[in-house]
């Protein structure tokens, strides 16, 4: 059974870069698509972007200029970097496995990690 | 605000049927499959319905999904206390070239 676990700092200062890693266990990362999704307090879910195991990426246009998603198949991990953060980037960040594109088909999710942007 | 529109809340007594609506447009629900996710308190979201109305293994048949035009709905029949959760609809959006979600509906069992 595939499990995902997010890790990274829970507090990031404004203008700095948010960095999170998702570790995949119980299965290989060398297939499917791997996504990052976030939920700001009191708001709905927002897709950030995904990466295919080959390295191909696709980002939400609203965040594209600040987002980088990378993958390390040797460690079964993929990562998110979001630059120049502001308070509006405060959210619970989830990593998820996306079965197929184009479809909103996420069959495994991490527990989520709260990232607060504050000085 | 969310691209897909859901009511913020829904409720029912045990055994009742509750329906949650999800409204979108021709670029998302109108041309792509709809998915539903359940998030129980303090847990990760869980896939509840895929491809409009299919249930993954292990999801009770009390949960059913349907789609018509640019709208979709999730029905919970025989409501149980353990169904208290947030429910989200999602679909691929051709304009965004990515997935979009609803704002979520909190289901309360009275």
mmCIF file of N, CA and C in Angstrom, chain A residues 49-100:
data_model
loop_
_atom_site.group_PDB
_atom_site.id
_atom_site.type_symbol
_atom_site.label_atom_id
_atom_site.label_comp_id
_atom_site.label_asym_id
_atom_site.label_seq_id
_atom_site.Cartn_x
_atom_site.Cartn_y
_atom_site.Cartn_z
ATOM 1 N N UNK A 49 0.771 21.897 -8.811
ATOM 2 C CA UNK A 49 1.459 21.383 -9.985
ATOM 3 C C UNK A 49 1.758 19.910 -9.831
ATOM 4 N N UNK A 50 2.231 19.302 -10.925
ATOM 5 C CA UNK A 50 2.620 17.899 -10.843
ATOM 6 C C UNK A 50 3.900 17.656 -11.630
ATOM 7 N N UNK A 51 4.525 16.527 -11.321
ATOM 8 C CA UNK A 51 5.704 16.082 -12.049
ATOM 9 C C UNK A 51 5.524 14.613 -12.406
ATOM 10 N N UNK A 52 5.913 14.260 -13.608
ATOM 11 C CA UNK A 52 5.912 12.875 -14.044
ATOM 12 C C UNK A 52 7.261 12.292 -13.665
ATOM 13 N N UNK A 53 7.334 10.982 -13.517
ATOM 14 C CA UNK A 53 8.580 10.381 -13.059
ATOM 15 C C UNK A 53 9.744 10.670 -14.010
ATOM 16 N N UNK A 54 9.406 10.962 -15.259
ATOM 17 C CA UNK A 54 10.451 11.282 -16.241
ATOM 18 C C UNK A 54 11.015 12.685 -16.044
ATOM 19 N N UNK A 55 10.304 13.492 -15.230
ATOM 20 C CA UNK A 55 10.753 14.859 -14.989
ATOM 21 C C UNK A 55 9.881 15.924 -15.626
ATOM 22 N N UNK A 56 8.940 15.527 -16.461
ATOM 23 C CA UNK A 56 8.017 16.486 -17.078
ATOM 24 C C UNK A 56 7.141 17.125 -16.013
ATOM 25 N N UNK A 57 6.992 18.436 -16.073
ATOM 26 C CA UNK A 57 6.198 19.149 -15.077
ATOM 27 C C UNK A 57 5.056 19.940 -15.708
ATOM 28 N N UNK A 58 4.074 20.254 -14.867
ATOM 29 C CA UNK A 58 2.964 21.116 -15.268
ATOM 30 C C UNK A 58 2.536 21.880 -14.032
ATOM 31 N N UNK A 59 2.485 23.204 -14.144
ATOM 32 C CA UNK A 59 2.199 24.037 -12.985
ATOM 33 C C UNK A 59 0.921 24.842 -13.180
ATOM 34 N N UNK A 60 0.284 25.175 -12.062
ATOM 35 C CA UNK A 60 -0.862 26.080 -12.077
ATOM 36 C C UNK A 60 -0.362 27.446 -12.577
ATOM 37 N N UNK A 61 -0.987 27.972 -13.625
ATOM 38 C CA UNK A 61 -0.516 29.256 -14.172
ATOM 39 C C UNK A 61 -0.432 30.380 -13.145
ATOM 40 N N UNK A 62 -1.297 30.334 -12.146
ATOM 41 C CA UNK A 62 -1.300 31.404 -11.136
ATOM 42 C C UNK A 62 -0.073 31.357 -10.242
ATOM 43 N N UNK A 63 0.636 30.236 -10.229
ATOM 44 C CA UNK A 63 1.811 30.074 -9.364
ATOM 45 C C UNK A 63 3.082 29.778 -10.157
ATOM 46 N N UNK A 64 2.935 29.608 -11.452
ATOM 47 C CA UNK A 64 4.018 29.087 -12.296
ATOM 48 C C UNK A 64 5.335 29.835 -12.156
ATOM 49 N N UNK A 65 5.274 31.157 -11.998
ATOM 50 C CA UNK A 65 6.509 31.941 -11.946
ATOM 51 C C UNK A 65 7.293 31.707 -10.653
ATOM 52 N N UNK A 66 6.639 31.098 -9.661
ATOM 53 C CA UNK A 66 7.303 30.926 -8.354
ATOM 54 C C UNK A 66 7.526 29.469 -7.967
ATOM 55 N N UNK A 67 7.021 28.539 -8.775
ATOM 56 C CA UNK A 67 7.022 27.125 -8.375
ATOM 57 C C UNK A 67 8.057 26.305 -9.133
ATOM 58 N N UNK A 68 8.699 25.403 -8.391
ATOM 59 C CA UNK A 68 9.544 24.379 -9.004
ATOM 60 C C UNK A 68 9.261 23.056 -8.300
ATOM 61 N N UNK A 69 8.905 22.041 -9.083
ATOM 62 C CA UNK A 69 8.721 20.695 -8.552
ATOM 63 C C UNK A 69 9.783 19.806 -9.175
ATOM 64 N N UNK A 70 10.469 19.041 -8.330
ATOM 65 C CA UNK A 70 11.524 18.148 -8.811
ATOM 66 C C UNK A 70 11.313 16.756 -8.252
ATOM 67 N N UNK A 71 12.010 15.790 -8.809
ATOM 68 C CA UNK A 71 11.841 14.402 -8.398
ATOM 69 C C UNK A 71 13.203 13.733 -8.269
ATOM 70 N N UNK A 72 13.327 12.877 -7.267
ATOM 71 C CA UNK A 72 14.540 12.087 -7.056
ATOM 72 C C UNK A 72 14.110 10.630 -6.974
ATOM 73 N N UNK A 73 14.194 9.931 -8.094
ATOM 74 C CA UNK A 73 13.708 8.553 -8.135
ATOM 75 C C UNK A 73 14.579 7.632 -7.278
ATOM 76 N N UNK A 74 15.839 7.985 -7.070
ATOM 77 C CA UNK A 74 16.718 7.133 -6.262
ATOM 78 C C UNK A 74 16.307 7.137 -4.788
ATOM 79 N N UNK A 75 15.686 8.241 -4.367
ATOM 80 C CA UNK A 75 15.232 8.357 -2.983
ATOM 81 C C UNK A 75 13.723 8.156 -2.846
ATOM 82 N N UNK A 76 13.040 7.948 -3.970
ATOM 83 C CA UNK A 76 11.573 7.841 -3.966
ATOM 84 C C UNK A 76 10.935 9.085 -3.338
ATOM 85 N N UNK A 77 11.443 10.234 -3.743
ATOM 86 C CA UNK A 77 10.955 11.500 -3.205
ATOM 87 C C UNK A 77 10.705 12.504 -4.329
ATOM 88 N N UNK A 78 9.769 13.407 -4.079
ATOM 89 C CA UNK A 78 9.628 14.563 -4.947
ATOM 90 C C UNK A 78 9.457 15.797 -4.062
ATOM 91 N N UNK A 79 9.797 16.950 -4.607
ATOM 92 C CA UNK A 79 9.897 18.148 -3.781
ATOM 93 C C UNK A 79 9.201 19.343 -4.412
ATOM 94 N N UNK A 80 8.876 20.288 -3.545
ATOM 95 C CA UNK A 80 8.230 21.540 -3.954
ATOM 96 C C UNK A 80 9.053 22.706 -3.448
ATOM 97 N N UNK A 81 9.291 23.662 -4.322
ATOM 98 C CA UNK A 81 9.877 24.927 -3.916
ATOM 99 C C UNK A 81 8.969 26.043 -4.401
ATOM 100 N N UNK A 82 8.592 26.924 -3.489
ATOM 101 C CA UNK A 82 7.744 28.072 -3.807
ATOM 102 C C UNK A 82 8.478 29.322 -3.321
ATOM 103 N N UNK A 83 8.861 30.156 -4.256
ATOM 104 C CA UNK A 83 9.690 31.308 -3.917
ATOM 105 C C UNK A 83 8.868 32.545 -3.589
ATOM 106 N N UNK A 84 9.533 33.515 -2.997
ATOM 107 C CA UNK A 84 8.932 34.827 -2.702
ATOM 108 C C UNK A 84 7.578 34.706 -2.030
ATOM 109 N N UNK A 85 7.532 33.928 -0.960
ATOM 110 C CA UNK A 85 6.241 33.664 -0.314
ATOM 111 C C UNK A 85 5.722 34.888 0.431
ATOM 112 N N UNK A 86 4.407 34.944 0.542
ATOM 113 C CA UNK A 86 3.718 35.962 1.329
ATOM 114 C C UNK A 86 2.723 35.267 2.248
ATOM 115 N N UNK A 87 2.046 36.042 3.061
ATOM 116 C CA UNK A 87 1.086 35.468 4.003
ATOM 117 C C UNK A 87 0.005 34.663 3.283
ATOM 118 N N UNK A 88 -0.299 35.020 2.061
ATOM 119 C CA UNK A 88 -1.342 34.295 1.316
ATOM 120 C C UNK A 88 -0.900 32.889 0.919
ATOM 121 N N UNK A 89 0.365 32.567 1.114
ATOM 122 C CA UNK A 89 0.844 31.209 0.844
ATOM 123 C C UNK A 89 0.723 30.312 2.072
ATOM 124 N N UNK A 90 0.267 30.858 3.174
ATOM 125 C CA UNK A 90 0.005 30.054 4.367
ATOM 126 C C UNK A 90 -1.098 29.059 4.054
ATOM 127 N N UNK A 91 -0.812 27.792 4.275
ATOM 128 C CA UNK A 91 -1.765 26.746 3.886
ATOM 129 C C UNK A 91 -1.307 25.392 4.411
ATOM 130 N N UNK A 92 -2.220 24.436 4.369
ATOM 131 C CA UNK A 92 -1.834 23.041 4.530
ATOM 132 C C UNK A 92 -1.437 22.550 3.144
ATOM 133 N N UNK A 93 -0.252 21.998 3.048
ATOM 134 C CA UNK A 93 0.265 21.512 1.773
ATOM 135 C C UNK A 93 0.200 19.983 1.764
ATOM 136 N N UNK A 94 -0.415 19.445 0.717
ATOM 137 C CA UNK A 94 -0.542 18.003 0.536
ATOM 138 C C UNK A 94 0.270 17.550 -0.675
ATOM 139 N N UNK A 95 0.862 16.372 -0.554
ATOM 140 C CA UNK A 95 1.376 15.723 -1.752
ATOM 141 C C UNK A 95 0.430 14.573 -2.073
ATOM 142 N N UNK A 96 0.326 14.240 -3.343
ATOM 143 C CA UNK A 96 -0.634 13.222 -3.760
ATOM 144 C C UNK A 96 -0.155 12.537 -5.031
ATOM 145 N N UNK A 97 -0.591 11.299 -5.200
ATOM 146 C CA UNK A 97 -0.313 10.564 -6.433
ATOM 147 C C UNK A 97 -1.473 10.768 -7.392
ATOM 148 N N UNK A 98 -1.140 11.201 -8.593
ATOM 149 C CA UNK A 98 -2.137 11.445 -9.625
ATOM 150 C C UNK A 98 -2.038 10.314 -10.636
ATOM 151 N N UNK A 99 -3.106 9.569 -10.743
ATOM 152 C CA UNK A 99 -3.068 8.333 -11.532
ATOM 153 C C UNK A 99 -2.898 8.585 -13.023
ATOM 154 N N UNK A 100 -3.609 9.590 -13.530
ATOM 155 C CA UNK A 100 -3.609 9.807 -14.975
ATOM 156 C C UNK A 100 -3.846 11.271 -15.288
#
